[in-house]
Amino acid sequence: MIEVVSISVSGQGLRDITPEITQVVANANMISGLCTLFIQHTSASLLVQENYDPSARVDLESWLNRLVPEDDELYTHTLEGADDMPAHIKASLTATSISIPVMNGQLALGTWQGIFLWEHRHYGGNRKVILHLI
């Protein structure tokens, strides 16, 4: 089964998409298998991260923003603004796809794990995540 999941983002940051993905998996009535997620964008990424304490996500965002600053004079790809090239670099350093086992009809996430879409641009919009269950 393949499904496109549209995720609305309001701007830069980590957005918990676990509820949306969990719902699609539940509706599929799959007992066991593999859920693969792929984001169809070059300035956003996917990750499994702690979903309990928001400070872990704040620290992760701060660290990556320090590693890949905006307005670096080395960037030539600035057509869409100061966050354009940094967003592409951040997406290349993180993941565009992840796989999570499905066990007993549920995603086999750990107690404190969630699935996050990491938007690297300042503006919001819709991001498309391809969900493939096998």
GROMACS .gro file of C-alpha atoms in nm:
model
  134
    1MET     CA    1   0.000   0.000   0.000
    2ILE     CA    2   0.126   0.347  -0.090
    3GLU     CA    3  -0.032   0.669   0.032
    4VAL     CA    4   0.061   1.036   0.010
    5VAL     CA    5   0.027   1.211   0.345
    6SER     CA    6   0.004   1.590   0.321
    7ILE     CA    7   0.153   1.765   0.623
    8SER     CA    8   0.095   2.134   0.690
    9VAL     CA    9   0.389   2.319   0.846
   10SER     CA   10   0.391   2.674   0.979
   11GLY     CA   11   0.764   2.732   0.938
   12GLN     CA   12   1.104   2.618   1.053
   13GLY     CA   13   1.114   2.350   1.319
   14LEU     CA   14   1.028   1.994   1.415
   15ARG     CA   15   0.664   1.893   1.365
   16ASP     CA   16   0.542   1.571   1.527
   17ILE     CA   17   0.369   1.371   1.251
   18THR     CA   18   0.329   1.051   1.456
   19PRO     CA   19  -0.054   1.084   1.482
   20GLU     CA   20  -0.100   1.116   1.105
   21ILE     CA   21   0.130   0.823   1.028
   22THR     CA   22  -0.016   0.607   1.306
   23GLN     CA   23  -0.366   0.663   1.167
   24VAL     CA   24  -0.270   0.549   0.817
   25VAL     CA   25  -0.103   0.237   0.957
   26ALA     CA   26  -0.408   0.159   1.173
   27ASN     CA   27  -0.643   0.198   0.875
   28ALA     CA   28  -0.433  -0.046   0.673
   29ASN     CA   29  -0.510  -0.334   0.912
   30MET     CA   30  -0.156  -0.467   0.875
   31ILE     CA   31  -0.043  -0.709   1.145
   32SER     CA   32   0.330  -0.702   1.068
   33GLY     CA   33   0.549  -0.544   0.806
   34LEU     CA   34   0.748  -0.234   0.735
   35CYS     CA   35   0.644   0.130   0.710
   36THR     CA   36   0.874   0.338   0.494
   37LEU     CA   37   0.838   0.715   0.481
   38PHE     CA   38   0.991   0.941   0.216
   39ILE     CA   39   0.960   1.319   0.199
   40GLN     CA   40   0.934   1.468  -0.150
   41HIS     CA   41   1.123   1.787  -0.075
   42THR     CA   42   1.484   1.910  -0.072
   43SER     CA   43   1.450   2.153   0.217
   44ALA     CA   44   1.283   1.934   0.480
   45SER     CA   45   1.364   1.598   0.636
   46LEU     CA   46   1.230   1.314   0.851
   47LEU     CA   47   1.356   1.170   1.176
   48VAL     CA   48   1.267   0.962   1.477
   49GLN     CA   49   1.330   1.169   1.787
   50GLU     CA   50   1.232   1.203   2.152
   51ASN     CA   51   0.867   1.303   2.181
   52TYR     CA   52   0.847   1.358   2.557
   53ASP     CA   53   1.066   1.656   2.647
   54PRO     CA   54   1.046   1.941   2.392
   55SER     CA   55   1.383   2.076   2.509
   56ALA     CA   56   1.553   1.789   2.322
   57ARG     CA   57   1.404   1.919   1.996
   58VAL     CA   58   1.492   2.280   2.081
   59ASP     CA   59   1.853   2.179   2.145
   60LEU     CA   60   1.868   1.978   1.823
   61GLU     CA   61   1.736   2.271   1.619
   62SER     CA   62   1.975   2.515   1.788
   63TRP     CA   63   2.271   2.288   1.723
   64LEU     CA   64   2.189   2.241   1.352
   65ASN     CA   65   2.123   2.615   1.306
   66ARG     CA   66   2.466   2.686   1.454
   67LEU     CA   67   2.628   2.422   1.232
   68VAL     CA   68   2.459   2.557   0.916
   69PRO     CA   69   2.409   2.932   0.957
   70GLU     CA   70   2.211   3.157   0.726
   71ASP     CA   71   2.378   3.438   0.527
   72ASP     CA   72   2.710   3.256   0.485
   73GLU     CA   73   2.909   3.441   0.218
   74LEU     CA   74   3.004   3.107   0.058
   75TYR     CA   75   2.645   3.038  -0.053
   76THR     CA   76   2.566   3.112  -0.416
   77HIS     CA   77   2.220   2.948  -0.416
   78THR     CA   78   2.019   3.229  -0.253
   79LEU     CA   79   1.737   3.271  -0.505
   80GLU     CA   80   1.462   3.215  -0.247
   81GLY     CA   81   1.622   3.393   0.047
   82ALA     CA   82   1.875   3.353   0.324
   83ASP     CA   83   1.728   3.022   0.442
   84ASP     CA   84   1.737   2.861   0.095
   85MET     CA   85   2.084   2.702   0.079
   86PRO     CA   86   2.100   2.629   0.454
   87ALA     CA   87   1.774   2.433   0.417
   88HIS     CA   88   1.925   2.219   0.142
   89ILE     CA   89   2.239   2.154   0.347
   90LYS     CA   90   2.035   2.061   0.654
   91ALA     CA   91   1.821   1.822   0.450
   92SER     CA   92   2.133   1.657   0.309
   93LEU     CA   93   2.278   1.611   0.659
   94THR     CA   94   1.960   1.454   0.793
   95ALA     CA   95   1.727   1.195   0.633
   96THR     CA   96   1.474   1.207   0.353
   97SER     CA   97   1.346   0.857   0.431
   98ILE     CA   98   1.304   0.637   0.736
   99SER     CA   99   1.171   0.286   0.795
  100ILE     CA  100   0.982   0.165   1.103
  101PRO     CA  101   0.871  -0.193   1.165
  102VAL     CA  102   0.500  -0.264   1.211
  103MET     CA  103   0.431  -0.518   1.487
  104ASN     CA  104   0.089  -0.631   1.605
  105GLY     CA  105  -0.074  -0.367   1.386
  106GLN     CA  106   0.124  -0.076   1.533
  107LEU     CA  107   0.439   0.114   1.460
  108ALA     CA  108   0.720  -0.038   1.668
  109LEU     CA  109   0.832   0.295   1.813
  110GLY     CA  110   0.997   0.307   2.153
  111THR     CA  111   0.829   0.463   2.454
  112TRP     CA  112   0.974   0.810   2.401
  113GLN     CA  113   1.002   0.805   2.021
  114GLY     CA  114   0.799   1.004   1.772
  115ILE     CA  115   0.818   1.066   1.398
  116PHE     CA  116   0.904   1.422   1.304
  117LEU     CA  117   0.904   1.626   0.988
  118TRP     CA  118   1.187   1.876   1.017
  119GLU     CA  119   1.107   2.188   0.818
  120HIS     CA  120   1.423   2.382   0.737
  121ARG     CA  121   1.259   2.685   0.568
  122HIS     CA  122   1.104   2.983   0.749
  123TYR     CA  123   0.781   2.987   0.552
  124GLY     CA  124   0.501   2.739   0.598
  125GLY     CA  125   0.310   2.527   0.354
  126ASN     CA  126   0.229   2.168   0.272
  127ARG     CA  127   0.487   1.892   0.258
  128LYS     CA  128   0.419   1.555   0.098
  129VAL     CA  129   0.532   1.237   0.269
  130ILE     CA  130   0.502   0.911   0.078
  131LEU     CA  131   0.405   0.625   0.311
  132HIS     CA  132   0.470   0.272   0.182
  133LEU     CA  133   0.355  -0.031   0.380
  134ILE     CA  134   0.490  -0.374   0.288
   0.00000   0.00000   0.00000
